[in-house]
Short mmCIF file of C-alpha atoms and ligand atoms in Angstrom, two decimals:
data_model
loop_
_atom_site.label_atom_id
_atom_site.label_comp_id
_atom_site.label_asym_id
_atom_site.label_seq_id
_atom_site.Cartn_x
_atom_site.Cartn_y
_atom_site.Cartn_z
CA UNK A 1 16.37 -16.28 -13.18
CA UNK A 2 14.20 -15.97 -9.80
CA UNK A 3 11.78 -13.17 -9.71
CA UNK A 4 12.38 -10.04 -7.81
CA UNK A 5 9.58 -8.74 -5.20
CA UNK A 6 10.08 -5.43 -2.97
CA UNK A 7 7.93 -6.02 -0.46
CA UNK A 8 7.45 -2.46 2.27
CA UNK A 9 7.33 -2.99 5.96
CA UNK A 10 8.66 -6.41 5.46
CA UNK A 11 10.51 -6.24 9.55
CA UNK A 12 7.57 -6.85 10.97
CA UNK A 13 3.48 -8.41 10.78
CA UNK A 14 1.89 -9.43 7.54
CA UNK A 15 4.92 -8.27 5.78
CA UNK A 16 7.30 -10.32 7.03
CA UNK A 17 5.14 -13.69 6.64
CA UNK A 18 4.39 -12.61 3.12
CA UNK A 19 8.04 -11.77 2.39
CA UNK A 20 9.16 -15.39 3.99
CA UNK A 21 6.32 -16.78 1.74
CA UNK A 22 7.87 -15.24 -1.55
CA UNK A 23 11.14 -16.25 -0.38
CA UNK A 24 10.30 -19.95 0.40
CA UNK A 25 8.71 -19.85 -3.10
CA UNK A 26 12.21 -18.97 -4.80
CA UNK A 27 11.99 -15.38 -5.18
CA UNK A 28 14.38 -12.70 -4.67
CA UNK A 29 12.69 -10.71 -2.22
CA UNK A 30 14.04 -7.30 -1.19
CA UNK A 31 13.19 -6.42 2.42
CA UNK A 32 12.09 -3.14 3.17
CA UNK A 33 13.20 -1.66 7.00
CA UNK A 34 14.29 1.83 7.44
CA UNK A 35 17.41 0.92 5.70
CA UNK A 36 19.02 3.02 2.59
CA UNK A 37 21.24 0.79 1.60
CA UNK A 38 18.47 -2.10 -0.30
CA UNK A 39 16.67 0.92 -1.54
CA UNK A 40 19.64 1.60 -3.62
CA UNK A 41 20.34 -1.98 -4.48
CA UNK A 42 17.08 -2.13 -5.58
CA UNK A 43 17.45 0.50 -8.79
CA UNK A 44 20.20 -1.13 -10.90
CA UNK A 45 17.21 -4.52 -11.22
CA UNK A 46 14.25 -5.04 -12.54
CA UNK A 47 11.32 -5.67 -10.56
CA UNK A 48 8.27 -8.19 -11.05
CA UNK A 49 6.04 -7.47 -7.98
CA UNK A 50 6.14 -4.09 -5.39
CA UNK A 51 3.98 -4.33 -2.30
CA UNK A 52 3.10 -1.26 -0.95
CA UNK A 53 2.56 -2.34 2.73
CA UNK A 54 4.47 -0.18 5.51
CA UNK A 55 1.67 1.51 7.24
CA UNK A 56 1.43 2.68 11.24
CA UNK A 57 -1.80 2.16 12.23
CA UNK A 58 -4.66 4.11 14.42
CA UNK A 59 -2.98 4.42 18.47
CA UNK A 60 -0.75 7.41 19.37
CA UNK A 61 -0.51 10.81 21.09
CA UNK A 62 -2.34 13.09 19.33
CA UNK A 63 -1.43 14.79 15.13
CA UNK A 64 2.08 14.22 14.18
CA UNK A 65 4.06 14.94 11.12
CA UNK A 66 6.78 13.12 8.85
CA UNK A 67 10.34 15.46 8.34
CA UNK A 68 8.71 17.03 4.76
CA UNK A 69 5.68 18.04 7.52
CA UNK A 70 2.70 16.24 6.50
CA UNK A 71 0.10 14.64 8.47
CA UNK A 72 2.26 11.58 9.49
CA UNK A 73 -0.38 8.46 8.52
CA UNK A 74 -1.01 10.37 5.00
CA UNK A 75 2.61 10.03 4.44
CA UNK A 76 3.78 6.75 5.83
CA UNK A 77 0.65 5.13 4.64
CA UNK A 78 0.16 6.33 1.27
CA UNK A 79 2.30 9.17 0.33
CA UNK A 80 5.13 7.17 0.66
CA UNK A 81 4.00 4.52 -1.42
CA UNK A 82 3.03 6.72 -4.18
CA UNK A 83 6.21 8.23 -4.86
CA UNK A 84 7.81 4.89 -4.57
CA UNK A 85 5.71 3.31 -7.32
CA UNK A 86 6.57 5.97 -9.47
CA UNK A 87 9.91 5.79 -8.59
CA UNK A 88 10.07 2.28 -9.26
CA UNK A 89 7.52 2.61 -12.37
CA UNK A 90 10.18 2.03 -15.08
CA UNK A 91 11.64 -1.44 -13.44
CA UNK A 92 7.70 -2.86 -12.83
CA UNK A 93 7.33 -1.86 -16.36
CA UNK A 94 10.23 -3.22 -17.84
CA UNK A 95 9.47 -6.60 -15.91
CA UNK A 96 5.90 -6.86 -17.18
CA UNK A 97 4.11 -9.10 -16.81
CA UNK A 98 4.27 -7.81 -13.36
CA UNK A 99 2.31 -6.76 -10.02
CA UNK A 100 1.82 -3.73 -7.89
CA UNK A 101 0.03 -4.75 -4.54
CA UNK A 102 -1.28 -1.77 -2.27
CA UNK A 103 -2.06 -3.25 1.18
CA UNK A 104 -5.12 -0.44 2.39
CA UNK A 105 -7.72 -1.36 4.76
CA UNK A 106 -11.39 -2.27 5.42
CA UNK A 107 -11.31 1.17 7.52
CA UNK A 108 -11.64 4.17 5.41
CA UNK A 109 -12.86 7.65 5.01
CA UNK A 110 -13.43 9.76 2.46
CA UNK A 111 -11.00 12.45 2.04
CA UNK A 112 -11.76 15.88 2.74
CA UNK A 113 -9.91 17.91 0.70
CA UNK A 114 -10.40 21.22 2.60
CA UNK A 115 -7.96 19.68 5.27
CA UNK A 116 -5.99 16.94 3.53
CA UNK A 117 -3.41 17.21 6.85
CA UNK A 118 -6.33 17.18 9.49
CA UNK A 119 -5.38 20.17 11.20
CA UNK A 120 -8.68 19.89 12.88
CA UNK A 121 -10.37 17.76 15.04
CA UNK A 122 -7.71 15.10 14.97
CA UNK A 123 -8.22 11.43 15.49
CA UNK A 124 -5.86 8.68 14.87
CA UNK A 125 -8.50 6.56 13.56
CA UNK A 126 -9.75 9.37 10.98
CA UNK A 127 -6.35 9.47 9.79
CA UNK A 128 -5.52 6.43 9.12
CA UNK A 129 -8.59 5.44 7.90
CA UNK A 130 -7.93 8.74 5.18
CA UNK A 131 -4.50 7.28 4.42
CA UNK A 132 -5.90 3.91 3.60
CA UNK A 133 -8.80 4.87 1.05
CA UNK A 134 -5.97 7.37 -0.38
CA UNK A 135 -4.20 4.81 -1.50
CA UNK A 136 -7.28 2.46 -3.23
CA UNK A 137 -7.99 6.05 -5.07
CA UNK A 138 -4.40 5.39 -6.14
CA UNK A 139 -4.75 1.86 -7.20
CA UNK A 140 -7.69 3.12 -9.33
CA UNK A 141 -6.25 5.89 -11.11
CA UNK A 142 -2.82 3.91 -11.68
CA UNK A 143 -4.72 0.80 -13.44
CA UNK A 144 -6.38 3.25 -15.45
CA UNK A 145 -2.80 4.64 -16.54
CA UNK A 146 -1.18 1.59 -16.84
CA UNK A 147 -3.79 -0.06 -19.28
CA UNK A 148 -1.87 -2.36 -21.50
CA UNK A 149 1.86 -2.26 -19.80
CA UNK A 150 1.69 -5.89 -18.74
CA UNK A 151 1.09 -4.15 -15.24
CA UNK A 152 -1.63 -4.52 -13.02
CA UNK A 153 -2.43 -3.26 -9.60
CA UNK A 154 -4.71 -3.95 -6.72
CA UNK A 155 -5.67 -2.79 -3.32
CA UNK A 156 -6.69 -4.87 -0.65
CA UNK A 157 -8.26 -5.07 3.33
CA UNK A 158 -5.69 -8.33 4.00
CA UNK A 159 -7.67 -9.08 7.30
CA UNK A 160 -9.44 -7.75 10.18
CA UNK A 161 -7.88 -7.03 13.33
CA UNK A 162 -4.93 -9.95 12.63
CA UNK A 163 -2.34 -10.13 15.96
CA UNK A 164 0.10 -7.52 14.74
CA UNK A 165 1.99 -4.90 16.70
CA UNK A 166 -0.30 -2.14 15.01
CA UNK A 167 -3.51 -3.76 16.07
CA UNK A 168 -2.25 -4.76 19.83
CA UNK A 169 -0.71 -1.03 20.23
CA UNK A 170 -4.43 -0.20 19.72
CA UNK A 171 -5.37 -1.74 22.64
CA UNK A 172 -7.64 -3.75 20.13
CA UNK A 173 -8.07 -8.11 20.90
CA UNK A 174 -6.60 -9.98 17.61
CA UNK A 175 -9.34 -11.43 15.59
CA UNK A 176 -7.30 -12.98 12.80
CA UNK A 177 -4.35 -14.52 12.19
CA UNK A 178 -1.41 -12.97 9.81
CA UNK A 179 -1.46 -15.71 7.61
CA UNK A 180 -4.71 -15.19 6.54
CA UNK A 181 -3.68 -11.62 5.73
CA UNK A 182 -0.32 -12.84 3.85
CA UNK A 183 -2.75 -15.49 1.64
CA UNK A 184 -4.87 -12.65 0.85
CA UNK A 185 -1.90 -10.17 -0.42
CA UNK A 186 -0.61 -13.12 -1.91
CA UNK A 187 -3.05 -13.83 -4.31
CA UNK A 188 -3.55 -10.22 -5.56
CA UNK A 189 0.46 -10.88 -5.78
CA UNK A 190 1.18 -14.09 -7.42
CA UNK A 191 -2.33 -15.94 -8.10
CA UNK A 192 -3.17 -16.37 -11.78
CA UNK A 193 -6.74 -16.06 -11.02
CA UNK A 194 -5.98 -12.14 -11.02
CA UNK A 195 -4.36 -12.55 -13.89
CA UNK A 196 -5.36 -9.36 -16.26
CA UNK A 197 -7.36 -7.65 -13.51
CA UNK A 198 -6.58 -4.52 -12.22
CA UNK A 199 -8.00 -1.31 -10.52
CA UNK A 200 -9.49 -3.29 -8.22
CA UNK A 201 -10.38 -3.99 -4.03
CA UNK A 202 -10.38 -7.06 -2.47
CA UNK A 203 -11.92 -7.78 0.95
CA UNK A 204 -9.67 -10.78 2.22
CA UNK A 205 -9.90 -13.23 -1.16
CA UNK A 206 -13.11 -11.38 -2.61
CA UNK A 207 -13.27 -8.47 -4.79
CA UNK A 208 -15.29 -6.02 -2.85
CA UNK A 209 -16.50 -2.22 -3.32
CA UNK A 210 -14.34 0.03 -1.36
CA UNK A 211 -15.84 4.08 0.19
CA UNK A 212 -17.47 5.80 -2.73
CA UNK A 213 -15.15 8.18 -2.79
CA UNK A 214 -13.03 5.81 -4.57
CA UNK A 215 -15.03 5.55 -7.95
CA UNK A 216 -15.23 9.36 -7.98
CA UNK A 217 -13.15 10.47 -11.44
CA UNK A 218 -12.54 14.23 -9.88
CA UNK A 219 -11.83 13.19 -6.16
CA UNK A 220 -9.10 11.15 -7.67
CA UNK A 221 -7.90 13.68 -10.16
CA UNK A 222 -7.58 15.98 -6.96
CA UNK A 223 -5.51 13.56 -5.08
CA UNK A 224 -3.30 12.45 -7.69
CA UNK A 225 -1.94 16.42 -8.52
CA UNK A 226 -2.24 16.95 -4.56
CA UNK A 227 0.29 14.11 -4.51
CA UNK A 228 2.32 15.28 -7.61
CA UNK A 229 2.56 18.29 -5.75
CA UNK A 230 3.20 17.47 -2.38
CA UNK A 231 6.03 14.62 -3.11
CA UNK A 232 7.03 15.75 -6.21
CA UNK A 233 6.96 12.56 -8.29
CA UNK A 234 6.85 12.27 -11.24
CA UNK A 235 4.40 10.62 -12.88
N1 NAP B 1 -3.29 -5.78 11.29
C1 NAP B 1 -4.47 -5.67 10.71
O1 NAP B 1 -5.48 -6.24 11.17
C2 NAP B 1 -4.62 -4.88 9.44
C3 NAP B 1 -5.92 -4.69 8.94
C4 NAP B 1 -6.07 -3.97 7.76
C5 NAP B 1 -4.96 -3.48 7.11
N2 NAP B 1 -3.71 -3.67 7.61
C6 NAP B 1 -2.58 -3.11 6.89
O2 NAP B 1 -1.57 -4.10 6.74
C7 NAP B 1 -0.29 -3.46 6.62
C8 NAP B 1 0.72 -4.13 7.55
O3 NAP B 1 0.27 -3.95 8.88
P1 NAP B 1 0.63 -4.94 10.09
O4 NAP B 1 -0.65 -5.18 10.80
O5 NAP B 1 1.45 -6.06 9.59
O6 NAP B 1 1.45 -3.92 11.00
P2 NAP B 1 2.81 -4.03 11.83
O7 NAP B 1 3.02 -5.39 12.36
O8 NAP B 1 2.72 -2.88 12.79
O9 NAP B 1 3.93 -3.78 10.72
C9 NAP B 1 4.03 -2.54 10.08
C10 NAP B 1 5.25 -2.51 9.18
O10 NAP B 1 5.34 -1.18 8.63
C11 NAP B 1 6.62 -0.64 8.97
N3 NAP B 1 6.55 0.80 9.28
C12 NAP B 1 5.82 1.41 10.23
N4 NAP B 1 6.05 2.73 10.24
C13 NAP B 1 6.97 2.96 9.28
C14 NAP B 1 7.63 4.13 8.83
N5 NAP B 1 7.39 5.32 9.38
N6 NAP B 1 8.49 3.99 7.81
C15 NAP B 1 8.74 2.79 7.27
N7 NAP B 1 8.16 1.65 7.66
C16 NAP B 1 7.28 1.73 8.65
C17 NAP B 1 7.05 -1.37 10.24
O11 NAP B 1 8.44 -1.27 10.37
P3 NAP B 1 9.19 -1.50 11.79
O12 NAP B 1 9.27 -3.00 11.93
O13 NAP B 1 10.50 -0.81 11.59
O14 NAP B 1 8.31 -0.87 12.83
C18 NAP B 1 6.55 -2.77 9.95
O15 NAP B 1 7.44 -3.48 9.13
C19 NAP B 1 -0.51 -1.97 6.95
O16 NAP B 1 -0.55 -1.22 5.75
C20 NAP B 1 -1.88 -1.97 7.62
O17 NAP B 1 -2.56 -0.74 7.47
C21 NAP B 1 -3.52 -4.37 8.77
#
Protein backbone atom coordinates (compact mmCIF):
# COMPACT_ATOMS: atom_id res chain seq x y z
CA UNK A 1 0.00 0.00 0.00
CA UNK A 2 1.45 3.64 -0.93
CA UNK A 3 2.33 5.78 1.95
CA UNK A 4 0.21 8.61 3.10
CA UNK A 5 1.86 12.27 3.56
CA UNK A 6 -0.30 15.47 4.70
CA UNK A 7 1.63 17.97 3.56
CA UNK A 8 0.19 22.02 4.92
CA UNK A 9 0.17 24.86 2.51
CA UNK A 10 0.57 22.45 -0.27
CA UNK A 11 -1.55 25.30 -3.01
CA UNK A 12 1.19 27.15 -3.30
CA UNK A 13 5.54 27.60 -3.07
CA UNK A 14 7.73 24.97 -1.54
CA UNK A 15 4.69 23.07 -0.65
CA UNK A 16 3.38 22.38 -3.69
CA UNK A 17 6.84 21.22 -5.35
CA UNK A 18 7.37 19.05 -2.34
CA UNK A 19 3.83 17.64 -2.47
CA UNK A 20 4.30 16.93 -6.50
CA UNK A 21 7.67 15.37 -5.39
CA UNK A 22 5.93 12.84 -2.89
CA UNK A 23 3.35 12.29 -5.37
CA UNK A 24 5.69 11.50 -8.37
CA UNK A 25 7.40 9.17 -5.83
CA UNK A 26 4.06 7.03 -5.35
CA UNK A 27 2.69 8.45 -2.32
CA UNK A 28 -0.68 9.32 -1.33
CA UNK A 29 -0.32 12.81 -0.62
CA UNK A 30 -3.15 14.79 0.99
CA UNK A 31 -3.15 18.46 -0.06
CA UNK A 32 -3.71 20.94 2.39
CA UNK A 33 -5.75 24.43 1.05
CA UNK A 34 -8.32 26.04 3.12
CA UNK A 35 -10.52 23.18 2.38
CA UNK A 36 -12.58 21.04 5.19
CA UNK A 37 -13.45 18.48 3.31
CA UNK A 38 -9.50 16.48 3.04
CA UNK A 39 -9.14 17.43 6.63
CA UNK A 40 -11.87 15.06 7.34
CA UNK A 41 -10.81 12.48 4.85
CA UNK A 42 -7.74 12.56 6.40
CA UNK A 43 -8.92 10.99 10.07
CA UNK A 44 -10.42 7.61 9.10
CA UNK A 45 -6.21 6.76 7.66
CA UNK A 46 -3.22 6.38 8.95
CA UNK A 47 -0.53 8.69 8.32
CA UNK A 48 3.36 8.11 7.65
CA UNK A 49 4.71 11.70 7.22
CA UNK A 50 2.85 15.36 8.35
CA UNK A 51 4.57 18.51 7.15
CA UNK A 52 3.84 21.32 9.04
CA UNK A 53 4.43 24.04 6.35
CA UNK A 54 1.50 26.72 5.84
CA UNK A 55 3.05 29.84 7.09
CA UNK A 56 2.34 33.75 5.84
CA UNK A 57 5.34 35.38 5.95
CA UNK A 58 6.80 39.02 7.15
CA UNK A 59 4.76 41.96 4.60
CA UNK A 60 1.35 43.35 5.68
CA UNK A 61 -0.56 46.26 7.24
CA UNK A 62 0.22 46.45 10.56
CA UNK A 63 -0.93 43.47 13.89
CA UNK A 64 -3.70 41.27 12.85
CA UNK A 65 -5.48 38.44 14.46
CA UNK A 66 -6.85 34.84 13.43
CA UNK A 67 -11.02 34.34 14.35
CA UNK A 68 -9.91 32.63 18.07
CA UNK A 69 -7.95 36.37 18.29
CA UNK A 70 -4.39 35.66 18.46
CA UNK A 71 -1.56 37.40 16.98
CA UNK A 72 -2.21 36.13 13.36
CA UNK A 73 1.62 34.76 12.37
CA UNK A 74 1.68 32.93 15.99
CA UNK A 75 -1.33 31.14 14.86
CA UNK A 76 -1.03 30.39 11.20
CA UNK A 77 2.60 29.68 11.63
CA UNK A 78 2.82 27.61 14.57
CA UNK A 79 -0.26 27.44 16.59
CA UNK A 80 -1.91 25.87 13.95
CA UNK A 81 0.49 23.31 13.44
CA UNK A 82 0.64 22.35 16.97
CA UNK A 83 -2.79 21.45 17.47
CA UNK A 84 -2.75 19.64 14.23
CA UNK A 85 0.11 17.32 15.23
CA UNK A 86 -1.64 16.48 18.17
CA UNK A 87 -4.62 16.05 16.46
CA UNK A 88 -3.12 13.82 14.10
CA UNK A 89 -0.69 12.24 16.90
CA UNK A 90 -2.52 8.86 17.09
CA UNK A 91 -2.42 8.15 13.05
CA UNK A 92 1.65 9.28 12.91
CA UNK A 93 1.88 6.94 15.75
CA UNK A 94 0.07 4.15 14.59
CA UNK A 95 2.06 4.43 11.17
CA UNK A 96 5.47 4.43 12.83
CA UNK A 97 8.03 4.28 11.50
CA UNK A 98 6.97 7.68 10.52
CA UNK A 99 7.91 11.55 10.11
CA UNK A 100 6.78 14.87 11.41
CA UNK A 101 8.48 17.75 9.35
CA UNK A 102 8.08 21.43 10.80
CA UNK A 103 9.10 23.84 8.01
CA UNK A 104 10.44 27.13 10.49
CA UNK A 105 12.92 29.51 9.31
CA UNK A 106 16.53 30.83 9.44
CA UNK A 107 14.70 34.12 10.88
CA UNK A 108 13.87 33.87 14.46
CA UNK A 109 13.42 35.53 17.74
CA UNK A 110 13.24 34.58 20.96
CA UNK A 111 9.92 34.69 22.47
CA UNK A 112 8.99 37.08 24.95
CA UNK A 113 6.64 35.74 27.04
CA UNK A 114 5.40 38.98 28.68
CA UNK A 115 3.65 39.69 25.23
CA UNK A 116 3.31 36.35 23.46
CA UNK A 117 0.56 38.38 20.98
CA UNK A 118 2.91 41.50 20.44
CA UNK A 119 0.55 43.98 21.48
CA UNK A 120 3.45 46.31 21.41
CA UNK A 121 5.69 47.67 19.12
CA UNK A 122 4.52 45.51 16.26
CA UNK A 123 6.57 44.42 13.33
CA UNK A 124 5.77 41.88 10.80
CA UNK A 125 9.19 40.68 10.76
CA UNK A 126 9.29 40.25 14.75
CA UNK A 127 6.35 38.20 14.38
CA UNK A 128 7.05 35.99 12.15
CA UNK A 129 10.34 35.52 13.06
CA UNK A 130 8.55 34.57 16.89
CA UNK A 131 6.22 32.16 15.08
CA UNK A 132 9.06 30.39 13.40
CA UNK A 133 11.46 29.66 16.49
CA UNK A 134 7.97 28.71 18.29
CA UNK A 135 7.65 26.04 16.37
CA UNK A 136 11.62 24.52 16.52
CA UNK A 137 10.82 24.89 20.52
CA UNK A 138 8.03 22.53 19.45
CA UNK A 139 10.03 20.15 17.44
CA UNK A 140 12.29 19.92 20.55
CA UNK A 141 9.95 19.26 23.19
CA UNK A 142 7.84 16.76 20.87
CA UNK A 143 11.10 14.49 20.08
CA UNK A 144 11.68 14.50 23.61
CA UNK A 145 7.98 13.08 24.12
CA UNK A 146 7.94 10.89 21.42
CA UNK A 147 11.24 8.97 22.36
CA UNK A 148 10.79 5.45 21.20
CA UNK A 149 7.26 5.69 19.13
CA UNK A 150 8.94 4.95 15.81
CA UNK A 151 8.34 8.84 15.40
CA UNK A 152 10.70 11.38 14.77
CA UNK A 153 10.50 15.05 14.10
CA UNK A 154 12.55 17.85 12.71
CA UNK A 155 12.55 21.51 12.03
CA UNK A 156 14.12 23.09 9.28
CA UNK A 157 15.21 26.80 7.44
CA UNK A 158 14.32 25.02 3.74
CA UNK A 159 16.08 28.04 1.97
CA UNK A 160 16.78 31.61 1.97
CA UNK A 161 14.75 34.04 0.27
CA UNK A 162 13.51 31.16 -2.54
CA UNK A 163 10.96 32.98 -5.36
CA UNK A 164 7.75 32.39 -3.48
CA UNK A 165 4.70 34.59 -3.17
CA UNK A 166 5.67 35.21 0.62
CA UNK A 167 9.13 36.38 -0.17
CA UNK A 168 8.09 38.63 -3.42
CA UNK A 169 5.02 40.17 -1.29
CA UNK A 170 8.00 41.34 0.84
CA UNK A 171 9.23 43.34 -1.66
CA UNK A 172 12.39 41.08 -1.07
CA UNK A 173 14.66 39.85 -4.69
CA UNK A 174 14.52 35.80 -4.78
CA UNK A 175 17.80 34.36 -3.88
CA UNK A 176 16.96 30.67 -4.19
CA UNK A 177 15.09 28.50 -5.99
CA UNK A 178 12.02 26.29 -4.43
CA UNK A 179 13.52 23.23 -5.30
CA UNK A 180 16.27 23.64 -3.25
CA UNK A 181 13.84 24.29 -0.40
CA UNK A 182 11.59 21.08 -1.39
CA UNK A 183 15.16 18.82 -1.40
CA UNK A 184 15.84 20.16 1.90
CA UNK A 185 12.22 19.29 3.54
CA UNK A 186 12.54 16.28 1.69
CA UNK A 187 15.27 14.76 3.27
CA UNK A 188 14.22 15.55 6.89
CA UNK A 189 10.97 13.77 5.20
CA UNK A 190 11.94 10.70 3.42
CA UNK A 191 15.95 10.42 3.52
CA UNK A 192 17.26 7.46 5.50
CA UNK A 193 20.22 9.39 6.47
CA UNK A 194 17.79 10.95 9.23
CA UNK A 195 16.82 7.86 9.99
CA UNK A 196 16.50 7.69 14.07
CA UNK A 197 17.24 11.40 14.50
CA UNK A 198 15.02 13.65 15.93
CA UNK A 199 14.67 17.00 17.91
CA UNK A 200 16.65 18.47 15.60
CA UNK A 201 17.34 21.91 13.03
CA UNK A 202 18.56 21.78 9.82
CA UNK A 203 19.91 24.77 7.87
CA UNK A 204 19.13 23.71 4.13
CA UNK A 205 20.77 19.87 4.21
CA UNK A 206 22.93 20.56 7.47
CA UNK A 207 21.99 20.15 10.95
CA UNK A 208 22.49 23.54 12.42
CA UNK A 209 21.91 25.29 15.99
CA UNK A 210 18.79 27.25 15.92
CA UNK A 211 18.15 30.87 18.65
CA UNK A 212 19.12 29.78 22.12
CA UNK A 213 15.99 30.08 23.22
CA UNK A 214 15.36 26.82 21.71
CA UNK A 215 17.59 24.56 24.02
CA UNK A 216 16.06 26.36 27.02
CA UNK A 217 14.06 23.33 29.13
CA UNK A 218 11.67 26.15 30.94
CA UNK A 219 11.14 28.52 27.85
CA UNK A 220 9.78 25.44 26.24
CA UNK A 221 7.82 24.16 29.17
CA UNK A 222 6.19 27.76 29.05
CA UNK A 223 5.25 27.53 25.48
CA UNK A 224 4.05 24.14 25.36
CA UNK A 225 1.14 24.84 28.42
CA UNK A 226 0.77 28.45 26.73
CA UNK A 227 -0.21 26.37 23.71
CA UNK A 228 -2.22 23.69 25.66
CA UNK A 229 -3.97 26.53 26.85
CA UNK A 230 -4.51 28.73 24.15
CA UNK A 231 -5.67 25.89 21.46
CA UNK A 232 -6.76 23.53 23.72
CA UNK A 233 -5.06 20.37 22.45
CA UNK A 234 -4.54 17.83 23.90
CA UNK A 235 -1.46 16.51 24.33
N1 LIG B 1 10.32 31.43 0.87
C1 LIG B 1 11.38 31.39 1.65
O1 LIG B 1 12.49 31.84 1.29
C2 LIG B 1 11.28 30.75 3.01
C3 LIG B 1 12.40 30.85 3.85
C4 LIG B 1 12.33 30.26 5.11
C5 LIG B 1 11.19 29.58 5.49
N2 LIG B 1 10.12 29.50 4.66
C6 LIG B 1 8.93 28.79 5.12
O2 LIG B 1 8.49 27.89 4.12
C7 LIG B 1 7.08 27.67 4.26
C8 LIG B 1 6.40 27.80 2.90
O3 LIG B 1 6.58 29.13 2.45
P1 LIG B 1 6.58 29.55 0.90
O4 LIG B 1 7.76 30.45 0.74
O5 LIG B 1 6.40 28.36 0.05
O6 LIG B 1 5.30 30.51 0.92
P2 LIG B 1 4.07 30.70 -0.07
O7 LIG B 1 4.44 30.45 -1.48
O8 LIG B 1 3.53 32.05 0.30
O9 LIG B 1 3.07 29.54 0.37
C9 LIG B 1 2.49 29.55 1.65
C10 LIG B 1 1.48 28.42 1.77
O10 LIG B 1 0.86 28.54 3.06
C11 LIG B 1 -0.55 28.66 2.88
N3 LIG B 1 -1.17 29.60 3.83
C12 LIG B 1 -0.88 30.91 4.00
N4 LIG B 1 -1.68 31.45 4.94
C13 LIG B 1 -2.51 30.46 5.35
C14 LIG B 1 -3.58 30.42 6.28
N5 LIG B 1 -3.95 31.50 6.96
N6 LIG B 1 -4.18 29.23 6.46
C15 LIG B 1 -3.81 28.15 5.76
N7 LIG B 1 -2.82 28.14 4.85
C16 LIG B 1 -2.18 29.28 4.65
C17 LIG B 1 -0.73 29.23 1.47
O11 LIG B 1 -2.03 28.94 1.02
P3 LIG B 1 -2.73 29.77 -0.19
O12 LIG B 1 -2.14 29.17 -1.43
O13 LIG B 1 -4.18 29.49 0.03
O14 LIG B 1 -2.34 31.19 0.01
C18 LIG B 1 0.36 28.51 0.72
O15 LIG B 1 -0.03 27.22 0.34
C19 LIG B 1 6.58 28.70 5.29
O16 LIG B 1 6.39 28.07 6.54
C20 LIG B 1 7.73 29.70 5.36
O17 LIG B 1 7.80 30.36 6.61
C21 LIG B 1 10.14 30.08 3.42
Amino acid sequence: MAKTALVTGATDGVGRVVARTLGKDGWRVLVHGRDRERGETLVKDRLDLLINNAGIGTAGNGRQTSADGHELRFAVNYLAGFLLTYELLPLVKAAAPSRIVNVSSAGQQAIDFSDVMLTKGYSGVAAYCQSKLAQILFTVDLAEELKGSGVIVNALHPSTYMNTTMVRRAGVSPMSKVETGAEAILQLAVSPKVEGKSGLYFNVMNEARANPQAYDVAARRKLKALSLELTGAKA
